[in-house]
Coordinates of C-alpha atoms and ligand atoms in Angstrom, one line a residue:
M18 CA -0.1 -0.3 -0.1
E19 CA 1.3 3.3 -1.7
Q20 CA 0.6 6.9 -0.4
M21 CA 1.6 9.7 -2.0
I22 CA 1.3 13.1 0.4
S23 CA 0.6 16.1 -0.7
G24 CA -0.4 19.9 0.0
H25 CA -3.8 18.6 -0.4
T26 CA -3.7 15.4 2.3
R27 CA -6.9 15.3 4.0
L28 CA -6.2 14.5 7.9
A29 CA -8.6 11.8 9.5
A30 CA -7.6 10.4 13.1
L31 CA -8.1 8.7 16.1
F32 CA -8.2 10.5 19.5
A33 CA -8.1 8.1 22.8
K34 CA -5.5 6.8 26.1
P35 CA -4.4 4.6 24.5
A36 CA -4.4 5.3 21.2
R37 CA -1.6 3.5 19.8
H38 CA -2.5 -0.3 19.9
S39 CA -5.9 0.9 18.3
I40 CA -6.6 -1.4 14.3
S41 CA -8.8 2.0 12.9
P42 CA -5.4 3.4 11.5
A43 CA -5.3 0.1 9.4
M44 CA -8.6 -0.1 8.5
H45 CA -9.2 2.9 7.7
N46 CA -5.8 4.0 5.4
L47 CA -6.1 0.5 3.5
S48 CA -9.9 2.2 2.2
F49 CA -8.0 5.6 2.0
A50 CA -5.6 3.9 -0.7
E51 CA -8.0 1.6 -1.9
E52 CA -10.5 4.1 -2.5
K53 CA -7.7 6.7 -4.0
I54 CA -9.3 9.4 -1.4
D55 CA -6.3 11.9 -0.6
A56 CA -6.0 11.2 3.2
I57 CA -4.3 10.0 6.1
Y58 CA -5.4 8.5 9.4
L59 CA -3.6 8.5 12.9
A60 CA -3.6 7.5 16.4
F61 CA -3.2 9.8 19.4
D62 CA -3.1 9.1 22.3
V63 CA -5.7 12.1 23.4
E64 CA -5.4 13.1 27.3
P65 CA -8.9 13.7 29.3
E66 CA -7.5 17.6 30.4
N67 CA -6.4 17.7 26.5
L68 CA -9.7 16.7 24.9
A69 CA -11.5 19.7 24.0
T70 CA -8.0 21.9 22.1
S71 CA -8.0 19.0 20.4
I72 CA -11.5 18.5 19.0
E73 CA -11.3 22.5 18.5
S74 CA -8.2 21.5 16.3
I75 CA -10.5 19.4 14.3
R76 CA -11.5 22.9 13.4
T77 CA -8.3 24.6 13.7
L78 CA -5.9 22.4 10.6
D79 CA -8.9 21.4 9.3
L80 CA -9.5 17.6 9.4
L81 CA -11.3 15.2 7.8
G82 CA -12.9 14.1 11.3
V83 CA -11.8 11.8 13.8
N84 CA -12.4 8.8 15.9
L85 CA -13.6 9.3 20.0
S86 CA -12.7 5.6 22.0
M87 CA -12.0 5.0 25.7
P88 CA -12.3 7.7 28.2
H89 CA -13.6 10.1 26.1
K90 CA -16.8 9.0 24.0
M91 CA -18.6 10.9 26.6
A92 CA -16.6 13.4 27.8
A93 CA -16.8 14.7 23.7
V94 CA -20.7 14.9 23.8
P95 CA -20.7 18.7 25.1
L96 CA -18.2 19.5 23.0
V97 CA -19.2 19.3 19.7
D98 CA -22.1 21.8 17.6
E99 CA -25.1 18.7 17.0
L100 CA -25.6 14.8 17.3
S101 CA -26.7 12.2 15.3
P102 CA -30.6 10.8 17.1
A103 CA -28.7 7.9 17.7
A104 CA -24.9 9.7 19.1
S105 CA -28.2 11.7 21.0
L106 CA -29.5 9.1 23.0
I107 CA -27.0 7.1 24.2
G108 CA -25.2 9.7 25.2
A109 CA -22.0 9.2 23.0
I110 CA -19.7 9.7 20.1
N111 CA -17.6 7.5 18.5
T112 CA -17.1 9.7 15.6
I113 CA -16.8 12.8 14.4
V114 CA -17.4 15.1 11.4
N115 CA -15.7 18.1 10.2
Q116 CA -18.9 19.7 8.0
N117 CA -16.8 23.2 7.1
G118 CA -16.0 23.8 10.7
H119 CA -19.5 22.4 12.4
L120 CA -19.1 19.0 14.0
I121 CA -21.4 16.4 13.4
G122 CA -20.9 13.8 17.0
H123 CA -21.8 10.5 15.5
N124 CA -22.6 6.9 17.4
T125 CA -21.4 4.0 15.1
D126 CA -21.2 1.6 18.1
G127 CA -24.5 -0.1 16.6
I128 CA -25.1 0.9 13.2
G129 CA -21.8 -1.5 12.9
F130 CA -23.7 -3.5 15.5
M131 CA -26.5 -4.3 13.4
R132 CA -24.2 -4.8 9.7
A133 CA -23.1 -7.6 12.2
L134 CA -25.6 -9.7 12.3
A135 CA -26.9 -8.2 8.4
A136 CA -24.0 -9.7 7.7
I137 CA -24.7 -13.4 9.4
E138 CA -28.1 -13.3 7.8
V139 CA -29.6 -12.8 11.5
S140 CA -32.3 -10.6 11.8
I141 CA -34.3 -8.8 14.4
I142 CA -36.2 -6.6 13.4
G143 CA -39.5 -6.7 15.3
E144 CA -38.7 -9.2 17.4
T145 CA -37.1 -10.1 21.0
I146 CA -33.2 -9.9 22.5
T147 CA -32.2 -10.6 25.7
V148 CA -28.1 -8.7 26.0
I149 CA -26.2 -9.3 29.0
G150 CA -24.7 -6.4 30.0
A151 CA -25.2 -2.3 30.6
G152 CA -22.0 -0.2 30.1
G153 CA -20.9 1.7 27.1
A154 CA -21.2 -1.5 24.6
A155 CA -24.3 -2.2 25.4
T156 CA -25.8 1.3 25.4
A157 CA -24.9 1.9 22.0
I158 CA -26.7 -1.8 20.9
I159 CA -30.2 -1.3 23.0
S160 CA -30.4 2.6 21.4
Q161 CA -30.2 1.6 17.9
A162 CA -31.5 -1.9 18.1
A163 CA -34.0 -0.2 19.7
L164 CA -34.9 2.7 16.9
D165 CA -34.2 0.7 14.1
G166 CA -37.6 -1.5 15.4
V167 CA -37.0 -4.4 18.1
K168 CA -39.3 -5.1 19.4
K169 CA -38.4 -6.5 23.2
I170 CA -35.2 -6.1 24.1
Q171 CA -34.2 -7.8 27.9
V172 CA -31.0 -6.4 29.1
F173 CA -28.8 -8.6 32.9
N174 CA -26.4 -6.4 34.7
R175 CA -25.0 -7.4 38.1
K176 CA -27.2 -5.7 41.1
D177 CA -24.3 -2.9 41.5
D178 CA -24.7 0.8 42.1
F179 CA -24.5 0.9 38.5
Y180 CA -27.9 -0.5 39.0
P181 CA -30.4 2.3 39.8
V182 CA -28.3 4.5 36.9
I183 CA -29.0 2.4 33.9
E184 CA -32.2 1.4 35.2
V185 CA -33.0 5.4 34.1
K186 CA -31.2 5.6 31.2
L187 CA -33.1 2.1 29.4
Q188 CA -36.3 4.2 30.8
E189 CA -35.3 6.5 28.6
I190 CA -34.3 4.8 25.0
A191 CA -38.0 2.7 25.6
Q192 CA -40.0 5.9 26.3
Q193 CA -38.1 8.2 23.2
T194 CA -38.4 4.7 20.8
G195 CA -41.1 2.6 21.6
C196 CA -39.1 -0.2 22.5
Q197 CA -40.0 -2.8 25.4
I198 CA -37.1 -2.2 27.4
S199 CA -36.6 -4.9 31.0
L200 CA -33.7 -4.8 33.2
Q201 CA -32.6 -7.9 35.8
D202 CA -30.8 -9.1 37.8
L203 CA -28.4 -11.4 36.0
D204 CA -27.8 -13.7 39.5
D205 CA -31.7 -13.7 38.3
Q206 CA -31.2 -16.9 36.4
L207 CA -34.8 -17.9 36.4
A208 CA -35.7 -14.7 34.8
L209 CA -32.5 -15.6 32.2
A210 CA -34.1 -18.7 31.0
N211 CA -37.9 -16.5 30.5
A212 CA -35.8 -14.5 28.7
L213 CA -33.9 -16.3 26.4
A214 CA -36.3 -18.8 26.1
Q215 CA -38.5 -16.1 24.2
S216 CA -34.8 -14.2 22.9
Q217 CA -33.9 -14.9 19.2
L218 CA -30.6 -13.4 20.1
L219 CA -28.4 -13.5 23.0
V220 CA -26.4 -10.6 23.2
N221 CA -22.7 -10.6 25.7
A222 CA -22.4 -7.1 25.5
T223 CA -19.5 -7.0 28.9
G224 CA -16.0 -8.2 29.2
V225 CA -16.3 -11.1 30.5
G226 CA -14.7 -14.3 28.9
M227 CA -10.9 -11.4 27.1
K228 CA -7.9 -12.9 27.7
P229 CA -7.1 -13.5 30.2
N230 CA -10.0 -14.8 31.4
E231 CA -11.4 -16.8 28.5
N232 CA -12.3 -19.9 30.6
Q233 CA -14.8 -17.8 31.2
S234 CA -18.8 -17.2 30.3
P235 CA -21.3 -14.6 31.2
L236 CA -23.6 -17.3 31.1
K237 CA -23.8 -20.0 34.2
D238 CA -26.3 -22.4 32.3
N239 CA -25.0 -23.7 28.6
S240 CA -28.9 -26.0 28.8
L241 CA -30.3 -22.2 28.3
L242 CA -28.1 -22.2 24.9
R243 CA -30.2 -24.4 21.8
E244 CA -29.7 -24.0 17.8
T245 CA -32.4 -21.3 17.3
L246 CA -31.1 -18.3 19.4
A247 CA -28.4 -16.8 17.6
V248 CA -25.6 -15.2 20.4
Y249 CA -23.1 -12.1 19.1
D250 CA -19.8 -11.8 21.9
V251 CA -19.1 -7.6 21.2
I252 CA -15.4 -9.7 23.0
Y253 CA -12.9 -10.5 20.0
N254 CA -9.8 -11.4 21.9
P255 CA -9.9 -14.2 21.7
R256 CA -11.7 -15.2 18.0
E257 CA -13.7 -17.4 20.0
T258 CA -15.3 -16.5 23.4
K259 CA -16.2 -20.1 25.7
L260 CA -19.9 -18.4 25.4
L261 CA -19.0 -18.7 21.1
Q262 CA -17.3 -22.2 21.5
D263 CA -21.1 -23.3 23.2
A264 CA -23.5 -22.1 21.5
K265 CA -22.0 -23.2 17.9
A266 CA -21.8 -26.5 19.4
V267 CA -25.1 -26.8 19.8
G268 CA -25.5 -25.3 16.3
A269 CA -26.6 -21.7 17.5
K270 CA -25.7 -19.3 14.5
T271 CA -22.4 -17.1 16.5
A272 CA -20.3 -13.7 15.4
N273 CA -16.6 -12.0 17.8
G274 CA -17.3 -8.7 18.3
L275 CA -14.9 -8.3 15.3
S276 CA -17.6 -7.1 12.9
M277 CA -19.0 -4.7 14.9
L278 CA -15.9 -3.0 15.6
L279 CA -15.2 -3.3 11.2
Y280 CA -19.0 -2.5 10.9
Q281 CA -19.0 1.2 13.0
G282 CA -15.5 1.7 10.8
A283 CA -17.0 1.2 7.7
A284 CA -19.9 3.5 8.9
A285 CA -17.3 6.2 10.1
F286 CA -16.4 6.1 7.4
E287 CA -19.2 6.6 5.1
L288 CA -20.0 8.9 7.0
W289 CA -16.3 10.9 6.3
T290 CA -16.1 10.2 2.7
G291 CA -19.4 9.2 1.2
K292 CA -18.5 6.2 0.0
Q293 CA -18.2 2.4 1.0
M294 CA -15.9 1.5 2.5
P295 CA -13.4 -1.7 1.3
V296 CA -15.1 -4.3 4.2
K297 CA -13.6 -7.8 2.4
K298 CA -10.2 -5.7 2.2
V299 CA -10.5 -4.3 5.3
Q300 CA -11.4 -7.7 7.0
A301 CA -9.5 -9.9 5.0
L302 CA -6.8 -7.6 7.0
I303 CA -8.0 -7.1 10.1
E304 CA -8.7 -10.7 10.9
M305 CA -4.3 -11.0 10.2
L306 CA -3.8 -8.3 13.4
Ligands
LIG420 P1 -18.7 -0.6 30.4 O1 -18.8 0.6 29.9 O2 -17.6 -0.8 31.1 O3 -19.9 -2.0 30.5 C1 -18.5 -2.9 31.0 C2 -20.1 -4.4 31.2 O4 -20.1 -5.1 31.3 C3 -21.3 -3.5 32.5 O5 -22.9 -3.9 32.1 C4 -20.0 -4.1 33.7 O6 -21.2 -4.5 34.4 C5 -20.2 -5.4 32.7 N1 -19.2 -6.4 33.4 C6 -18.1 -6.8 33.9 N2 -17.9 -7.2 34.4 C7 -19.0 -8.0 34.3 C8 -19.3 -9.3 35.2 N3 -17.4 -10.4 36.0 N4 -19.7 -10.0 35.2 C9 -20.9 -9.7 34.6 N5 -20.8 -8.5 34.3 C10 -19.9 -7.2 33.9 O7 -17.5 -1.5 29.0 P2 -17.9 -1.2 27.6 O8 -17.2 -0.3 26.7 O9 -19.1 -1.4 27.4 O10 -17.4 -2.7 26.8 C11 -17.5 -3.6 26.7 C12 -17.2 -4.9 26.2 O11 -17.1 -4.6 24.6 C13 -15.5 -4.8 26.3 O12 -15.0 -5.9 26.2 C14 -15.3 -3.9 24.8 O13 -14.0 -4.8 23.8 C15 -16.0 -4.9 24.4 N6 -16.4 -3.7 23.4 C16 -16.0 -4.6 21.2 C17 -17.1 -3.1 20.7 C18 -16.8 -3.2 19.1 O14 -17.1 -3.0 18.3 N7 -16.4 -4.5 19.0 C19 -17.3 -1.9 20.9 C20 -16.7 -1.3 22.2 C21 -16.6 -2.9 23.4 P3 -21.7 -3.5 36.3 O15 -22.1 -2.7 36.0 O16 -22.4 -4.5 37.1 O17 -19.9 -2.6 35.8

């Protein structure tokens, strides 16, 4: 991949802390080269106290736009001029588009999740799903699924200090979208069994099962899995979590979080350039990383 940098070359970037490990630069630089777009993508470690000036630099240096990752997704919300409907509902942004100095915040994580399901031919519109976890990834997934017309979302989380906060957030998403959303204790095995019996899809939106804890699963009872319950795990390290192995063993459709990562990037690329990301080529690249 060879890219000529000139005075016309535009910059897109990732603002995160840490940012250096990210695979977004590889995804976007390949896509710019393939689509013959005169732009490059760099990753910047941005400290929280420097977020406001970094976002201001999108205007002053006329960047194409940026991606935001931890810990900036929520803090960046009041620093942009406009929010997409999904970003406003989620309360966090992972993409900023620079329209002649007017900064628009988007959240493409949920869009990435919905496209990842389409890629494995799982349709949840008008259906019931169960989500384990209610943090940043879960909120993006739940909000986009609700906006896109999922009928019922049953959320399970540990009953800790965060629980009442999630309850309020989920009620707000339900009110604004008309989707039925419930929150229950992850320790309530009977409620989880009932929820899964009604569901077409189970989503793990926690880090349980991630390296170095590959032997853990957010689901204690494997007998709740079945062939007609698709399972999506937001984790991509390892590529096949214990939960996905167990779901595969009963013949269920499964996918890992690499596809959500791919398609959230594809959605950001489209917002910046108006062109489709060459997803097959990018997928082949990131699967090797
Ligand atoms: P987060 O905001 O910190 O939320 C973590 C969620 O997991 C919370 O609901 C938390 O519950 C729950 N949790 C944590 N440890 C748990 C445990 N031992 N048992 C049960 N629940 C537990 O984190 P996040 O940003 O949503 O990230 C969650 C996962 O998604 C991470 O693995 C991250 O790498 C992945 N992710 C993937 C993508 C992608 O594109 N594939 C994008 C974003 C994130 P409590 O409230 O009880 O702590």
